[in-house]
Amino acid sequence: MPKGYLFVPIQSVLISGTIISLSCLSLRLFVRRKINSRLYAEDYCLIFSWVRVFVLTADLIDAIYNAGLGTHVQNLSTSVLDLFEKLILATACLFVTGSCLARSAHLIFLARIFAGKQSMRYAVYTVTAFITVGSATTFSLFVFACRPISKSWTITQAGRCINQSAIFIAVAIFNICSDILLLLLPVPTIYRLKITHTQKVRFMIVSIMVCVTFIASAVRLSITIPLLTSRDLTYDTARLGLLVGIEANILTIAPCLPAIQQGFRIACSNHNIMPGGPSKTRNNFGTVGLANLHRTLPALQLESI
């Protein structure tokens, strides 16, 4: 099969992204074990999320090699088109479940460190319900988009389907809303804490890093809308496939970014190097630097991200 549109970018970006996300996740887990001697529930969520990213990457690479992703539809046989539909469906389901797991990791983290705040706990439960129900709904829309279900991957079979591009648009909008909620969720509690303005800003920077995927979702939304009227989906979906792969990796990389500085600090301490000099705000929470929170909120168990 000839190389299709964005063949090299899809292959190189997804493979390198998977390697980078695995490296970041490994560093995060190493820092956890080094500092806390244990892994938390959010770490396991990220591990399972990365496994789905790996399978998603394999599906997309299989699609560009064997299923005509990036190739004009008139140049493809019926059997290839069936494989294309099957791989796109699998990719969509993996993306939805992986996104849900990555966001659940952040929610579990917030619920753990703000365990002593009842209002915050209820807010976390509400957002968790929204993300869980929304993810289950979009997953079901992909799986049951056609009647009969096998029509989703058998184009010659008689039946009816809803527009798959419309579901991708719904997923993009849902992801943007979810990330905004995750970003705003800790703001009221952090604002009321008796800590310095600098410490509050640092915590918000970490939150923004974790929720940065809403930018990728917004870009993906702008690319998905034209697919509603596309007559050459195998070719036009190539850009969407590239963005889905990038966003899936960012979902794993972003929560692990604070561990990078923490890892450097551990490496420097092993060599008796103290970058930036001693600081009273440096502690197990690493990049956030909220040492005084243990005294401000006794029930607040802040540990490394």
XYZ file of C-alpha atoms in Angstrom, residues 80 84 108 151 192 199 201 250 274 302 304:
11
model
C -9.269 -2.309 3.538
C -10.016 1.143 8.567
C -7.890 10.998 43.060
C -22.243 -2.127 10.487
C -8.523 30.426 51.070
C 2.922 29.186 46.667
C 0.725 30.529 41.924
C 0.038 14.533 26.568
C 21.938 21.659 45.818
C 0.641 16.796 50.547
C 5.088 14.413 45.796
